[in-house]
Structures are given as C-alpha cells and as structure tokens.
Amino acid sequence: MANLTYMGTRDASIRATASQAILRGICPDGGLYIPEVIPTMEKSLAELSKLSYQELAYEVLRLFLDFTEEELKACIDGAYDDKFDTIEIAPVVQKGDAFFLELFHGKTLAFKDMALSILPYFMKTAAKREGIEKEIVILTATSGDTGKAALEGFAGVEGTKIIVFFPEDGVSPVQKLQMTTQEGENTCVVGILGNFDDAQSAVKSIFTDKALAEELEKKGFLFSSANSINIGRLVPQIVYYFHAYLEAVKQGALKMGDELNFTVPTGNFGDILAGWYAMKMGLPVGHFVCASNDNKVLYDFFRTGTYDRNREFRVTVSPSMDILISSNLERLLSHIAGQDATKEDMEKLGKDGKYSVTITEKKISGEFATEEETYGAIKRFFEKTGYVMDTHTAVAYAAYQKYKEESKDTRPMVIVSTASPYKFTKDVMMALDKKYEQEDAFALMDVLEKISSVAIPEPIRGIEHRTILHKNVCDRDKIKDFVKGYLA
Ligand SMILES: *Cc1c(COP(=O)(O)O)cnc(C)c1O
C-alpha cells in the first residue's frame, strides 16, 4: 500500500489520499489531482519482463494507490479478464517501420477500456475505505469512446449511477449506437447539441458547483467523474507503456535499457501523460510525439509555447481527438512549473482562451495530420503491409512519418493504437477506396472483415439491429438542469 499523497494542480495545499482523489474526481477549486511525488518503479525491467499483464499492473498500481494488496489484486483480476479478447490484453504488433500497441481488445474496442474496466472497482474500493455509503453518480463527457467504455464498466454496478453526455452530431455511427443501445437500469445517455468541449466544461462546472453538490448530498448522492480528469483513469494507463517496452524488447526491437519512442494520438492529453509518468518512474523513453488532427492546439503549443483555444472547432474523421481544451496538459504544467504559475495560466485560459509558457520538457514534441494525410496513411500502410489502422491510429502514424523525416531519429517507435478500425468502418473503408462512399457503414463491416482478415469483433456484431434505449437530447446550456431532473 502506497502512502502517496495527491495535491491540486492549482493549489499545493489541497491534499487527498488516492481514494479521496478517485472519489472526488476533481479538486474543489477546479484543479486536478496529481501525485506529490512521482514514484520510482521498484523492480528492475528484467524482473518486470517476467510478469503477466496483471502482475505488471500490480507493480505499477501499488505505488499509486492506498489499497491493500488483496483489494488491489481483486480490482485487477476483475478488470483484466476475459472481457478482453486476448490473454495478452494489449498485444504489440510489428508492422512496417513501427510497433503497434493495440489497446482496443476490450469490450468497447477503444483504449478507454484499459482504464475504465478497472475504474468502477477503484471507486467501490475507495468508497469502502472512506466509509462512504452514498450512491455514486458518475458524470461523463465523451468525445465518443469514453462514454461507452464507462457505461460498460459501470452498468449494473450496485451503488452507482452513470450519466454520459456525447456530442449528438460529433461521433461515428458505431460509437453512437454503442451508447444509445446500452442496457442497465443505472445508465443514462444524453446527446448534446454542442461539441465535446461544451460537454466537458458543463460537467466540470457541475463538479465545482457547491450549492448543487450540497443539494444532492442531502439526497444521498456523491458525484464523481469517469473522464481522464480522474486520477483513477490515468494511473492504469501507465501500465501499458511498461508493457509495450518489455514486449518490444522481447521482439528484438531494442536491448533492455535502450530508449524507445512513442507516438500517441492525443485529445485530452491523458494517454500521453500516462506515458510521461512511466518515463518519470524510470522507463527508458527516448521521445514522445504528441499527434493531433486538424484541431491542432497541442501541436501549436509544443511549437510556440502558446496554448490558444480561440479557433474553429473542426469535426474530423478521428472524433475522439476533436478537443480544444486538453485537460490533462494542466497536470504536466503543474509538475513542471508549479501550482502558482498553473493557477495563473488556467485563469487566463478561462478568461482569454489562451496562455503562454516557456517549454522546458524537450522529450515531447507535437505533430499533426490533416484529414487527407490521415486517409493517405491508412491506404498506403494497408497496401504495404495488409494491416488496417483506425483513423486515430492513422493520425499517429502520419505524425510519426513527419517526425521521422524532421528529426532523423532512428530509435524504434511504438504507435499507440487507440481504436479498432471497426469502430470507424466507414471512414476507414473510404480511405481505402472512395467507391465505398455511398455504402452503409454497417454493411461495410463485412467488406473490412474480408480484406483485413480480422474478424468483426463480437461486441459490435449486428449492433445495427439492437434496440435504441436512450433518446435524450439536451441543449448544451441545460446539462445541469438535466442532471437535477434525472436525479430528482
Ligand atoms: C480518447 C481517445 C484518444 C485521445 O486520448 P486522450 O487521452 O484524450 O489524449 C485517441 N484515440 C481514441 C480512439 C480515443 O478514444
């Protein structure tokens, strides 16, 4: 059990245990929880390389959580079981000039399953440790993948309710059906007439609304978050960076101790931040490429030091990365520049929509891929290798090509593959051949199955025939009222 203390990104005097941070989701002042010190991995890489995914998860997670060995092992065993379609949990596949860390073998076919299959166990354990008997209400804003993964994780979990807000016109047909056909008495799914940033801002403002929190507390509810603003989401993501490294060594890509690079398709900056934590814990990482789509706020930030969200929001073929306010960047800033500077910058972001810093972290740089480059990457890579990437993975791959060209860096590269191509069948098929434009997204799954020799994943087979159970649509300004009404 770790005695690690968490503190606020904007105020170092805000303190919490891991359990408290997981239950609260966000600090009372709107900041996020970060570990006071980033722990060092205790076991050597050689020792870690003998472990299963679950055992490796234990070695990482125990350094961050205040759970007993028995509690933590129960969480891990409950999460990483045959819900995943391979015992490897996260296979590393060498194709062409890269290693693909496939994080989409869970039930919802996106990397969000890596964390959201364990978060409900964390919440229940944390609630028990803290002696909390209130019903936990999970509020989640989603750009498409978090919502379904959170619904899958929390559906039917006693003592919890989950409400998911997704951009009504900003997700893929499969993503939408995955959410609106969700079963479970305790689940609620709402389409927002707005984009992901609107949904995330509304949810964040609910968390910091003291009057509302008190009102609901009286009714026996406690709000928490399944978004990557919750530290319980981030910590499980550290595990697969170690796993990818050890696998790449096993596959002969590099010698133990040598440096490995990662390209991460990025939206809310949660995934890549987990990689940065892994590096700070001692994992030999050479470089991180932070890959963006046309919403390239982060690319501009890493080039210029100015974060500026004042720009048009673009709906792209990689919708899970359509984000202009990358919440977890705040954590990186706070670790590097401290709470006072971060508080000031976040106030500027709230007021002017921008702030500037001097970037001292040289191990992360930004690249981006346009829609055309994303399509081109899918097509060319398929023609060369027979491997079909989803649109998000393709953004990362295209970004890697640009990085390689500019940097001449020859260290091996892991592409963090965040979704199955079946989640974005239509765009993937159109990338391969424009002739599929007129065809139905669901009929195209059969075509994709034939050309990729990867079977249609069980969880979405026949999804177009399932009954739609959630039809709520809500204006972006009415999210708070909706929540109050739903819980009344
Ligand atoms: C969420 C998501 C991302 C972005 O991850 P962040 O942690 O938000 O940066 C990328 N790809 C897919 C498929 C996702 O679901």
Short mmCIF file of C-alpha atoms and ligand atoms in Angstrom, two decimals:
data_model
loop_
_atom_site.label_atom_id
_atom_site.label_comp_id
_atom_site.label_asym_id
_atom_site.label_seq_id
_atom_site.Cartn_x
_atom_site.Cartn_y
_atom_site.Cartn_z
CA MET A 1 0.00 0.00 0.00
CA ALA A 2 1.41 3.38 -1.00
CA ASN A 3 1.30 6.41 1.26
CA LEU A 4 1.44 8.70 -1.73
CA THR A 5 -0.34 11.99 -1.24
CA TYR A 6 -2.13 13.77 -4.05
CA MET A 7 -2.25 17.54 -4.34
CA GLY A 8 -4.03 20.09 -6.52
CA THR A 9 -2.55 21.36 -9.78
CA ARG A 10 -3.51 24.93 -8.83
CA ASP A 11 -3.06 24.79 -5.08
CA ALA A 12 -0.48 22.62 -3.32
CA SER A 13 -2.36 22.86 -0.04
CA ILE A 14 -5.29 20.86 -1.46
CA ARG A 15 -4.47 17.36 -0.33
CA ALA A 16 -6.07 13.95 -0.76
CA THR A 17 -5.33 10.27 -0.44
CA ALA A 18 -5.63 8.24 -3.63
CA SER A 19 -9.05 7.02 -2.52
CA GLN A 20 -10.29 10.54 -1.87
CA ALA A 21 -8.92 11.79 -5.20
CA ILE A 22 -10.64 8.96 -7.08
CA LEU A 23 -13.96 9.62 -5.38
CA ARG A 24 -13.85 13.39 -5.84
CA GLY A 25 -12.63 13.31 -9.43
CA ILE A 26 -11.65 16.98 -9.44
CA CYS A 27 -10.32 19.42 -6.80
CA PRO A 28 -12.77 21.83 -5.15
CA ASP A 29 -11.09 24.77 -6.95
CA GLY A 30 -11.43 23.16 -10.38
CA GLY A 31 -7.82 21.92 -10.45
CA LEU A 32 -6.83 18.29 -10.90
CA TYR A 33 -5.15 15.87 -8.52
CA ILE A 34 -1.51 15.00 -9.13
CA PRO A 35 0.85 12.83 -7.10
CA GLU A 36 3.00 14.92 -4.77
CA VAL A 37 6.00 12.91 -5.95
CA ILE A 38 6.08 10.58 -8.91
CA PRO A 39 7.15 7.21 -7.51
CA THR A 40 10.12 5.30 -8.89
CA MET A 41 9.49 1.81 -10.22
CA GLU A 42 10.94 -0.53 -7.61
CA LYS A 43 11.51 -3.65 -9.68
CA SER A 44 14.09 -3.79 -12.48
CA LEU A 45 13.00 -4.08 -16.11
CA ALA A 46 14.44 -7.59 -16.18
CA GLU A 47 12.25 -8.59 -13.25
CA LEU A 48 9.19 -6.90 -14.77
CA SER A 49 9.65 -8.70 -18.06
CA LYS A 50 8.76 -12.00 -16.40
CA LEU A 51 5.33 -10.78 -15.34
CA SER A 52 1.89 -11.16 -16.87
CA TYR A 53 -0.07 -8.00 -17.73
CA GLN A 54 -2.00 -8.35 -14.48
CA GLU A 55 1.14 -8.80 -12.39
CA LEU A 56 2.76 -5.83 -14.09
CA ALA A 57 -0.36 -3.78 -13.37
CA TYR A 58 0.01 -4.68 -9.71
CA GLU A 59 3.64 -3.49 -9.61
CA VAL A 60 2.68 -0.12 -11.11
CA LEU A 61 -0.63 0.49 -9.37
CA ARG A 62 0.52 -0.37 -5.88
CA LEU A 63 2.88 2.60 -6.00
CA PHE A 64 -0.01 5.00 -6.63
CA LEU A 65 -2.91 3.66 -4.58
CA ASP A 66 -3.68 3.38 -0.90
CA PHE A 67 -5.34 -0.04 -1.31
CA THR A 68 -4.25 -3.24 0.40
CA GLU A 69 -2.63 -5.97 -1.69
CA GLU A 70 -5.80 -8.00 -1.51
CA GLU A 71 -8.01 -5.08 -2.56
CA LEU A 72 -5.80 -4.10 -5.45
CA LYS A 73 -5.42 -7.62 -6.76
CA ALA A 74 -9.20 -8.03 -6.68
CA CYS A 75 -9.55 -4.84 -8.75
CA ILE A 76 -7.01 -6.05 -11.31
CA ASP A 77 -8.46 -9.56 -11.58
CA GLY A 78 -11.96 -8.15 -12.01
CA ALA A 79 -10.86 -5.78 -14.75
CA TYR A 80 -8.34 -7.59 -16.92
CA ASP A 81 -10.08 -10.89 -17.54
CA ASP A 82 -11.85 -12.47 -20.49
CA LYS A 83 -13.66 -9.21 -21.20
CA PHE A 84 -10.57 -8.73 -23.35
CA ASP A 85 -10.46 -10.90 -26.44
CA THR A 86 -6.81 -11.88 -25.94
CA ILE A 87 -4.92 -13.04 -22.88
CA GLU A 88 -2.15 -10.62 -23.79
CA ILE A 89 -4.64 -7.81 -23.02
CA ALA A 90 -2.60 -5.32 -25.07
CA PRO A 91 -0.74 -7.03 -27.95
CA VAL A 92 2.28 -5.35 -29.51
CA VAL A 93 2.36 -5.99 -33.25
CA GLN A 94 5.30 -5.21 -35.51
CA LYS A 95 4.24 -3.96 -38.96
CA GLY A 96 6.25 -1.93 -41.43
CA ASP A 97 8.51 0.54 -39.66
CA ALA A 98 6.65 0.57 -36.33
CA PHE A 99 5.34 -1.39 -33.38
CA PHE A 100 1.62 -1.05 -32.79
CA LEU A 101 0.48 -1.20 -29.19
CA GLU A 102 -3.08 -2.43 -29.70
CA LEU A 103 -5.18 -1.06 -26.87
CA PHE A 104 -8.52 -1.93 -28.41
CA HIS A 105 -9.08 -5.52 -27.38
CA GLY A 106 -11.58 -4.70 -24.64
CA LYS A 107 -15.35 -4.68 -24.90
CA THR A 108 -15.81 -1.27 -26.48
CA LEU A 109 -12.93 -1.53 -28.97
CA ALA A 110 -11.04 1.56 -27.84
CA PHE A 111 -8.19 2.22 -25.44
CA LYS A 112 -10.57 3.70 -22.89
CA ASP A 113 -11.32 0.13 -21.80
CA MET A 114 -7.79 -0.15 -20.41
CA ALA A 115 -8.71 2.26 -17.62
CA LEU A 116 -12.48 2.14 -17.49
CA SER A 117 -12.69 -1.57 -16.91
CA ILE A 118 -10.83 -1.04 -13.63
CA LEU A 119 -12.19 2.37 -12.53
CA PRO A 120 -15.51 1.01 -11.14
CA TYR A 121 -13.51 -1.38 -8.95
CA PHE A 122 -11.33 1.51 -7.79
CA MET A 123 -14.41 3.56 -6.92
CA LYS A 124 -16.05 0.81 -4.93
CA THR A 125 -12.83 0.06 -3.07
CA ALA A 126 -12.20 3.75 -2.40
CA ALA A 127 -15.79 4.23 -1.16
CA LYS A 128 -15.38 1.30 1.20
CA ARG A 129 -12.07 2.62 2.52
CA GLU A 130 -13.57 6.07 3.06
CA GLY A 131 -16.72 4.69 4.68
CA ILE A 132 -18.97 6.28 2.07
CA GLU A 133 -22.42 4.85 1.71
CA LYS A 134 -23.87 7.39 -0.69
CA GLU A 135 -24.83 6.43 -4.19
CA ILE A 136 -22.00 7.43 -6.53
CA VAL A 137 -23.16 9.32 -9.62
CA ILE A 138 -20.65 9.22 -12.44
CA LEU A 139 -20.90 12.18 -14.78
CA THR A 140 -19.04 11.73 -18.02
CA ALA A 141 -18.47 13.90 -21.05
CA THR A 142 -17.35 11.92 -24.06
CA SER A 143 -15.94 12.60 -27.47
CA GLY A 144 -17.15 9.12 -28.39
CA ASP A 145 -15.14 6.38 -26.71
CA THR A 146 -15.04 7.20 -23.01
CA GLY A 147 -18.84 7.16 -22.84
CA LYS A 148 -19.29 3.61 -23.98
CA ALA A 149 -16.33 2.31 -22.02
CA ALA A 150 -17.64 3.98 -18.85
CA LEU A 151 -21.16 2.64 -19.47
CA GLU A 152 -19.78 -0.87 -19.91
CA GLY A 153 -17.73 -0.51 -16.75
CA PHE A 154 -20.45 0.89 -14.53
CA ALA A 155 -23.61 -0.78 -15.93
CA GLY A 156 -25.18 -2.86 -13.21
CA VAL A 157 -22.57 -1.86 -10.60
CA GLU A 158 -24.50 -1.62 -7.35
CA GLY A 159 -24.43 1.74 -5.60
CA THR A 160 -23.63 3.70 -8.77
CA LYS A 161 -25.45 5.61 -11.49
CA ILE A 162 -23.82 6.80 -14.67
CA ILE A 163 -24.81 9.69 -16.92
CA VAL A 164 -22.98 10.15 -20.22
CA PHE A 165 -23.06 13.26 -22.41
CA PHE A 166 -21.91 12.94 -26.01
CA PRO A 167 -21.94 15.42 -28.94
CA GLU A 168 -25.11 14.45 -30.80
CA ASP A 169 -23.56 15.15 -34.21
CA GLY A 170 -19.91 14.50 -33.42
CA VAL A 171 -19.45 10.74 -33.10
CA SER A 172 -19.29 7.84 -35.55
CA PRO A 173 -22.45 5.77 -36.27
CA VAL A 174 -20.98 2.78 -34.42
CA GLN A 175 -19.99 4.93 -31.45
CA LYS A 176 -23.48 6.39 -31.23
CA LEU A 177 -25.23 3.04 -31.40
CA GLN A 178 -22.84 1.57 -28.87
CA MET A 179 -24.04 4.18 -26.38
CA THR A 180 -27.72 4.52 -27.23
CA THR A 181 -28.28 0.74 -27.08
CA GLN A 182 -26.64 0.44 -23.65
CA GLU A 183 -28.57 -1.71 -21.22
CA GLY A 184 -28.60 -1.33 -17.44
CA GLU A 185 -31.07 0.34 -15.05
CA ASN A 186 -28.40 2.66 -13.70
CA THR A 187 -27.30 4.06 -17.08
CA CYS A 188 -28.35 7.29 -18.79
CA VAL A 189 -27.12 8.56 -22.16
CA VAL A 190 -27.71 12.07 -23.46
CA GLY A 191 -26.90 13.64 -26.83
CA ILE A 192 -25.69 17.25 -26.50
CA LEU A 193 -26.39 19.95 -29.06
CA GLY A 194 -22.80 21.09 -28.82
CA ASN A 195 -19.29 19.67 -29.03
CA PHE A 196 -17.08 17.76 -26.61
CA ASP A 197 -15.60 20.91 -25.08
CA ASP A 198 -19.13 22.14 -24.27
CA ALA A 199 -19.96 18.85 -22.60
CA GLN A 200 -16.68 18.71 -20.67
CA SER A 201 -16.98 22.30 -19.47
CA ALA A 202 -20.56 21.74 -18.29
CA VAL A 203 -19.57 18.60 -16.41
CA LYS A 204 -16.57 20.34 -14.82
CA SER A 205 -18.81 23.21 -13.70
CA ILE A 206 -21.20 20.76 -12.06
CA PHE A 207 -18.33 19.36 -10.03
CA THR A 208 -17.36 22.77 -8.74
CA ASP A 209 -20.94 23.93 -8.04
CA LYS A 210 -21.03 23.82 -4.23
CA ALA A 211 -24.76 24.51 -3.90
CA LEU A 212 -25.64 21.70 -6.26
CA ALA A 213 -23.23 19.32 -4.55
CA GLU A 214 -24.84 20.07 -1.17
CA GLU A 215 -28.35 19.66 -2.52
CA LEU A 216 -27.50 16.28 -3.98
CA GLU A 217 -25.51 15.20 -0.98
CA LYS A 218 -28.66 15.66 1.08
CA LYS A 219 -30.42 13.32 -1.31
CA GLY A 220 -27.67 10.75 -0.77
CA PHE A 221 -25.67 11.23 -3.98
CA LEU A 222 -21.95 11.80 -4.49
CA PHE A 223 -20.67 12.99 -7.86
CA SER A 224 -17.54 11.62 -9.45
CA SER A 225 -16.03 11.54 -12.90
CA ALA A 226 -15.00 8.82 -15.32
CA ASN A 227 -13.12 11.29 -17.51
CA SER A 228 -9.37 11.39 -17.51
CA ILE A 229 -9.56 14.32 -15.12
CA ASN A 230 -9.95 11.46 -12.60
CA ILE A 231 -6.55 10.23 -11.48
CA GLY A 232 -8.07 6.73 -11.32
CA ARG A 233 -8.30 6.87 -15.10
CA LEU A 234 -4.69 7.88 -15.66
CA VAL A 235 -2.84 5.53 -13.39
CA PRO A 236 -3.93 2.27 -15.11
CA GLN A 237 -2.72 3.74 -18.41
CA ILE A 238 0.87 3.89 -17.13
CA VAL A 239 0.95 0.09 -17.08
CA TYR A 240 0.81 -0.41 -20.84
CA TYR A 241 3.80 1.82 -21.51
CA PHE A 242 5.92 -0.54 -19.41
CA HIS A 243 4.21 -3.48 -21.10
CA ALA A 244 4.92 -2.10 -24.61
CA TYR A 245 8.55 -1.52 -23.76
CA LEU A 246 9.05 -5.03 -22.39
CA GLU A 247 7.27 -6.55 -25.40
CA ALA A 248 9.36 -4.56 -27.87
CA VAL A 249 12.50 -5.85 -26.13
CA LYS A 250 11.18 -9.42 -26.32
CA GLN A 251 10.53 -8.94 -30.03
CA GLY A 252 14.10 -7.81 -30.58
CA ALA A 253 13.42 -4.15 -31.34
CA LEU A 254 15.91 -2.92 -28.77
CA LYS A 255 18.10 -4.03 -25.88
CA MET A 256 16.85 -3.79 -22.32
CA GLY A 257 17.73 -0.30 -21.10
CA ASP A 258 17.86 1.29 -24.56
CA GLU A 259 15.44 4.06 -25.38
CA LEU A 260 12.11 3.54 -27.10
CA ASN A 261 9.90 6.22 -28.69
CA PHE A 262 6.12 6.54 -28.59
CA THR A 263 3.66 8.36 -30.82
CA VAL A 264 0.35 8.99 -29.10
CA PRO A 265 -2.85 10.13 -30.84
CA THR A 266 -3.93 12.82 -28.44
CA GLY A 267 -7.10 14.60 -27.39
CA ASN A 268 -7.45 15.30 -23.70
CA PHE A 269 -3.71 14.61 -23.14
CA GLY A 270 -4.46 11.74 -20.76
CA ASP A 271 -2.90 8.87 -22.65
CA ILE A 272 0.38 10.63 -23.40
CA LEU A 273 0.59 11.99 -19.85
CA ALA A 274 0.44 8.43 -18.54
CA GLY A 275 3.44 7.70 -20.77
CA TRP A 276 5.25 10.69 -19.35
CA TYR A 277 4.58 9.37 -15.83
CA ALA A 278 6.03 5.99 -16.90
CA MET A 279 9.16 7.78 -18.10
CA LYS A 280 9.45 9.69 -14.82
CA MET A 281 9.14 6.37 -12.99
CA GLY A 282 12.24 5.19 -14.82
CA LEU A 283 11.07 3.73 -18.15
CA PRO A 284 13.73 4.46 -20.81
CA VAL A 285 11.75 6.59 -23.26
CA GLY A 286 13.57 8.48 -25.98
CA HIS A 287 10.82 10.75 -27.22
CA PHE A 288 7.07 11.26 -27.26
CA VAL A 289 5.33 12.50 -30.38
CA CYS A 290 2.04 14.12 -29.43
CA ALA A 291 -0.13 13.60 -32.51
CA SER A 292 -3.10 15.85 -33.25
CA ASN A 293 -5.67 16.01 -36.03
CA ASP A 294 -6.86 19.31 -37.53
CA ASN A 295 -7.73 20.50 -34.02
CA LYS A 296 -4.02 21.06 -33.57
CA VAL A 297 -3.97 23.17 -30.42
CA LEU A 298 -1.33 20.93 -28.87
CA TYR A 299 0.86 20.96 -31.97
CA ASP A 300 0.90 24.73 -31.87
CA PHE A 301 1.54 24.67 -28.13
CA PHE A 302 4.60 22.46 -28.38
CA ARG A 303 5.96 24.57 -31.25
CA THR A 304 5.35 28.02 -29.79
CA GLY A 305 4.66 27.72 -26.07
CA THR A 306 1.28 29.39 -26.57
CA TYR A 307 -1.89 27.45 -25.89
CA ASP A 308 -4.71 29.12 -27.78
CA ARG A 309 -8.15 27.62 -27.96
CA ASN A 310 -9.56 30.60 -29.87
CA ARG A 311 -10.09 28.84 -33.15
CA GLU A 312 -12.73 26.98 -35.03
CA PHE A 313 -13.62 23.57 -33.70
CA ARG A 314 -13.30 21.03 -36.51
CA VAL A 315 -15.26 17.79 -36.74
CA THR A 316 -12.82 15.23 -38.16
CA VAL A 317 -12.66 11.53 -39.02
CA SER A 318 -10.83 11.00 -35.71
CA PRO A 319 -13.63 12.36 -33.49
CA SER A 320 -12.19 11.11 -30.21
CA MET A 321 -9.41 13.66 -30.69
CA ASP A 322 -11.70 16.58 -31.56
CA ILE A 323 -10.83 18.60 -28.49
CA LEU A 324 -9.61 22.15 -28.00
CA ILE A 325 -9.22 22.09 -24.22
CA SER A 326 -6.86 19.28 -23.32
CA SER A 327 -7.49 19.00 -19.61
CA ASN A 328 -4.52 16.89 -18.65
CA LEU A 329 -1.96 19.31 -20.01
CA GLU A 330 -2.65 21.18 -16.77
CA ARG A 331 -1.09 18.27 -14.90
CA LEU A 332 2.11 18.40 -16.94
CA LEU A 333 2.33 22.18 -16.45
CA SER A 334 1.85 21.87 -12.72
CA HIS A 335 4.53 19.18 -12.36
CA ILE A 336 6.96 21.32 -14.32
CA ALA A 337 6.14 24.92 -13.37
CA GLY A 338 4.34 24.51 -10.06
CA GLN A 339 0.92 25.47 -8.75
CA ASP A 340 1.12 29.25 -8.77
CA ALA A 341 2.06 29.52 -12.42
CA THR A 342 -0.52 26.88 -13.35
CA LYS A 343 -3.31 28.64 -11.49
CA GLU A 344 -2.47 31.83 -13.35
CA ASP A 345 -2.35 30.08 -16.73
CA MET A 346 -5.66 28.29 -16.16
CA GLU A 347 -7.29 31.57 -15.19
CA LYS A 348 -6.00 33.07 -18.43
CA LEU A 349 -7.33 30.08 -20.35
CA GLY A 350 -10.73 30.57 -18.76
CA LYS A 351 -10.76 34.32 -19.41
CA ASP A 352 -8.92 34.84 -22.70
CA GLY A 353 -8.84 31.29 -24.02
CA LYS A 354 -5.04 31.32 -24.11
CA TYR A 355 -1.80 31.44 -22.16
CA SER A 356 1.92 31.19 -22.88
CA VAL A 357 4.72 29.31 -21.16
CA THR A 358 8.36 28.51 -21.79
CA ILE A 359 8.54 24.85 -22.69
CA THR A 360 11.30 23.06 -20.83
CA GLU A 361 10.17 19.48 -21.49
CA LYS A 362 12.17 18.54 -24.57
CA LYS A 363 11.05 14.92 -24.65
CA ILE A 364 7.63 15.75 -26.07
CA SER A 365 7.02 17.39 -29.40
CA GLY A 366 3.90 17.91 -31.47
CA GLU A 367 2.96 16.79 -34.96
CA PHE A 368 -0.38 16.76 -36.71
CA ALA A 369 -2.10 15.10 -39.63
CA THR A 370 -4.73 16.62 -41.89
CA GLU A 371 -7.76 14.62 -42.97
CA GLU A 372 -6.11 13.85 -46.27
CA GLU A 373 -2.88 12.72 -44.61
CA THR A 374 -4.89 10.50 -42.29
CA TYR A 375 -6.71 8.84 -45.18
CA GLY A 376 -3.45 8.54 -47.10
CA ALA A 377 -1.74 6.84 -44.16
CA ILE A 378 -4.49 4.22 -43.88
CA LYS A 379 -4.38 3.43 -47.58
CA ARG A 380 -0.64 3.33 -48.10
CA PHE A 381 0.05 1.35 -44.96
CA PHE A 382 -2.59 -1.20 -45.89
CA GLU A 383 -1.15 -1.56 -49.39
CA LYS A 384 2.33 -2.03 -47.98
CA THR A 385 1.58 -4.32 -45.04
CA GLY A 386 -2.03 -5.56 -45.17
CA TYR A 387 -2.61 -4.00 -41.73
CA VAL A 388 -5.67 -1.77 -41.35
CA MET A 389 -5.35 1.14 -38.91
CA ASP A 390 -8.28 3.05 -37.50
CA THR A 391 -8.44 6.80 -38.14
CA HIS A 392 -6.91 7.80 -34.78
CA THR A 393 -4.04 5.38 -35.11
CA ALA A 394 -3.56 6.70 -38.63
CA VAL A 395 -3.20 10.26 -37.33
CA ALA A 396 -0.44 8.95 -35.09
CA TYR A 397 1.22 7.04 -37.88
CA ALA A 398 1.18 10.04 -40.22
CA ALA A 399 2.60 12.17 -37.40
CA TYR A 400 5.36 9.62 -36.87
CA GLN A 401 6.34 9.86 -40.54
CA LYS A 402 6.67 13.64 -40.24
CA TYR A 403 8.66 13.34 -37.02
CA LYS A 404 10.99 10.77 -38.56
CA GLU A 405 11.59 13.00 -41.55
CA GLU A 406 12.29 16.09 -39.46
CA SER A 407 14.28 14.58 -36.61
CA LYS A 408 16.19 11.74 -38.31
CA ASP A 409 15.61 9.91 -35.02
CA THR A 410 16.17 6.20 -35.65
CA ARG A 411 15.16 4.80 -32.28
CA PRO A 412 12.32 2.24 -32.58
CA MET A 413 8.79 3.65 -32.47
CA VAL A 414 5.66 2.39 -30.79
CA ILE A 415 2.43 3.73 -32.27
CA VAL A 416 -0.18 3.76 -29.55
CA SER A 417 -3.17 2.24 -31.38
CA THR A 418 -6.24 3.52 -29.68
CA ALA A 419 -9.19 2.04 -31.56
CA SER A 420 -10.26 -0.86 -33.71
CA PRO A 421 -10.87 0.04 -37.36
CA TYR A 422 -14.34 -1.44 -36.94
CA LYS A 423 -15.34 1.49 -34.77
CA PHE A 424 -14.78 3.81 -37.72
CA THR A 425 -15.55 1.41 -40.55
CA LYS A 426 -16.97 3.95 -42.95
CA ASP A 427 -14.03 6.34 -42.86
CA VAL A 428 -11.50 3.55 -42.87
CA MET A 429 -13.10 1.98 -45.95
CA MET A 430 -13.39 5.33 -47.70
CA ALA A 431 -9.72 5.89 -47.07
CA LEU A 432 -9.01 2.61 -48.82
CA ASP A 433 -11.29 3.38 -51.76
CA LYS A 434 -13.59 6.33 -52.44
CA LYS A 435 -16.08 3.97 -54.06
CA TYR A 436 -17.37 2.98 -50.61
CA GLU A 437 -18.72 6.47 -50.03
CA GLN A 438 -22.33 5.57 -50.86
CA GLU A 439 -22.35 2.37 -48.85
CA ASP A 440 -23.82 1.71 -45.46
CA ALA A 441 -21.33 1.78 -42.57
CA PHE A 442 -22.63 -1.49 -41.19
CA ALA A 443 -22.63 -3.37 -44.48
CA LEU A 444 -19.00 -2.27 -44.90
CA MET A 445 -18.01 -4.24 -41.83
CA ASP A 446 -18.27 -7.41 -43.87
CA VAL A 447 -16.02 -5.96 -46.54
CA LEU A 448 -13.48 -4.87 -43.92
CA GLU A 449 -13.55 -8.37 -42.46
CA LYS A 450 -12.68 -9.88 -45.83
CA ILE A 451 -9.85 -7.55 -46.73
CA SER A 452 -8.23 -7.32 -43.29
CA SER A 453 -8.63 -10.97 -42.24
CA VAL A 454 -9.52 -9.65 -38.78
CA ALA A 455 -12.92 -10.90 -37.65
CA ILE A 456 -15.67 -8.41 -36.79
CA PRO A 457 -15.34 -8.06 -33.00
CA GLU A 458 -18.13 -9.80 -31.09
CA PRO A 459 -19.30 -6.71 -29.13
CA ILE A 460 -20.40 -4.87 -32.29
CA ARG A 461 -21.52 -7.73 -34.48
CA GLY A 462 -25.12 -6.94 -35.51
CA ILE A 463 -25.17 -3.72 -33.50
CA GLU A 464 -27.37 -2.03 -36.13
CA HIS A 465 -30.23 -4.36 -35.18
CA ARG A 466 -30.22 -3.60 -31.46
CA THR A 467 -32.98 -1.57 -29.80
CA ILE A 468 -32.22 2.07 -29.10
CA LEU A 469 -32.85 2.58 -25.41
CA HIS A 470 -31.65 6.17 -24.94
CA LYS A 471 -33.18 9.04 -26.89
CA ASN A 472 -32.42 12.04 -24.67
CA VAL A 473 -31.17 15.14 -26.42
CA CYS A 474 -30.24 18.23 -24.43
CA ASP A 475 -29.09 21.75 -25.17
CA ARG A 476 -25.53 22.43 -24.03
CA ASP A 477 -26.77 25.11 -21.62
CA LYS A 478 -29.24 22.72 -20.00
CA ILE A 479 -26.89 19.99 -18.84
CA LYS A 480 -27.10 21.00 -15.19
CA ASP A 481 -30.90 21.07 -15.26
CA PHE A 482 -30.95 17.71 -16.93
CA VAL A 483 -28.82 16.19 -14.17
CA LYS A 484 -31.00 17.69 -11.44
CA GLY A 485 -34.15 16.45 -13.17
CA TYR A 486 -32.76 12.97 -13.69
CA LEU A 487 -31.75 12.58 -10.06
CA ALA A 488 -34.98 14.14 -8.67
C1 LIG B 1 -9.79 9.16 -26.19
C2 LIG B 1 -9.13 8.77 -27.42
C3 LIG B 1 -7.95 9.38 -27.86
C4 LIG B 1 -7.32 10.53 -27.10
O1 LIG B 1 -6.82 10.16 -25.84
P1 LIG B 1 -6.56 11.28 -24.72
O2 LIG B 1 -6.19 10.55 -23.50
O3 LIG B 1 -7.87 12.01 -24.59
O4 LIG B 1 -5.49 12.15 -25.23
C5 LIG B 1 -7.36 8.92 -29.02
N1 LIG B 1 -7.91 7.92 -29.73
C6 LIG B 1 -9.04 7.31 -29.36
C7 LIG B 1 -9.59 6.23 -30.20
C8 LIG B 1 -9.69 7.70 -28.19
O5 LIG B 1 -10.81 7.08 -27.81
#
